[in-house]
Amino acid sequence: MCAELIAKGGSTPSQYSLPEDASEIQDLIEYRDMNFALGNIFKACYRMGHKSKVSKEYDLNKIIWFANRELERLGK
């Protein structure tokens, strides 16, 4: 499934635009109107391997858990 998504097209610079006044991760989350689950996925991805006493496996499991919740929500 992931290979299919990647094969459908590349990215454009506008997809990665940042607000000029962004200074914190929360600014980026709000800029993209992320809900709680997506915001937590984004934060866990960004900090992976950099938070003291938290393993990459912990962050990956957190990402999976929030992604599954978001998929369930979208399926309703």
Coordinates of C-alpha atoms in Angstrom, one line a residue:
M1 CA 0.0 0.0 0.0
C2 CA 2.8 2.5 0.9
A3 CA 4.6 1.8 -2.4
E4 CA 1.3 2.6 -4.2
L5 CA 1.0 5.9 -2.4
I6 CA 4.6 6.8 -3.2
A7 CA 4.3 5.9 -6.9
K8 CA 1.2 8.1 -7.4
G9 CA 3.3 11.3 -7.5
G10 CA 6.0 13.4 -6.1
S11 CA 5.8 16.4 -3.8
T12 CA 5.7 20.1 -4.5
P13 CA 7.3 22.8 -2.4
S14 CA 3.9 24.2 -1.5
Q15 CA 3.2 21.0 0.5
Y16 CA 6.1 21.9 2.8
S17 CA 5.4 25.6 3.3
L18 CA 5.9 26.9 6.8
P19 CA 4.3 29.8 8.5
E20 CA 6.8 32.7 8.7
D21 CA 6.2 33.2 12.5
A22 CA 6.5 29.5 13.5
S23 CA 8.9 29.1 16.4
E24 CA 7.5 25.9 18.0
I25 CA 6.2 22.5 16.9
Q26 CA 2.7 23.6 18.1
D27 CA 2.8 26.4 15.6
L28 CA 3.2 23.8 12.8
I29 CA 0.5 21.6 14.2
E30 CA -2.0 24.5 14.3
Y31 CA -0.9 25.7 10.9
R32 CA -2.0 22.4 9.4
D33 CA -5.1 22.2 11.6
M34 CA -4.1 18.8 13.0
N35 CA -6.3 17.2 15.5
F36 CA -5.0 15.7 18.8
A37 CA -4.1 12.3 17.2
L38 CA -2.3 13.8 14.2
G39 CA -0.5 16.3 16.4
N40 CA 0.8 13.5 18.6
I41 CA 1.9 11.5 15.6
F42 CA 3.8 14.6 14.3
K43 CA 5.5 15.3 17.6
A44 CA 6.5 11.7 18.1
C45 CA 8.0 11.6 14.6
Y46 CA 9.9 14.8 15.1
R47 CA 11.4 13.9 18.5
M48 CA 12.1 10.2 17.7
G49 CA 15.5 9.2 19.1
H50 CA 16.0 12.6 20.8
K51 CA 13.8 12.5 24.0
S52 CA 15.7 11.4 27.1
K53 CA 14.7 7.9 28.4
V54 CA 12.2 7.3 25.5
S55 CA 13.1 4.6 23.0
K56 CA 12.4 4.8 19.3
E57 CA 10.2 1.7 19.8
Y58 CA 8.1 3.7 22.3
D59 CA 7.6 6.5 19.8
L60 CA 6.9 4.1 16.9
N61 CA 4.3 2.3 19.1
K62 CA 2.8 5.7 20.0
I63 CA 2.6 6.6 16.3
I64 CA 0.9 3.3 15.4
W65 CA -1.6 3.7 18.3
F66 CA -2.6 7.2 17.3
A67 CA -2.7 6.3 13.6
N68 CA -5.0 3.4 14.3
R69 CA -7.3 5.6 16.3
E70 CA -7.4 8.2 13.5
L71 CA -8.1 5.4 10.9
E72 CA -11.0 4.3 13.1
R73 CA -12.3 7.8 13.4
L74 CA -12.2 8.3 9.7
G75 CA -13.9 5.1 9.1
K76 CA -17.0 6.1 11.1

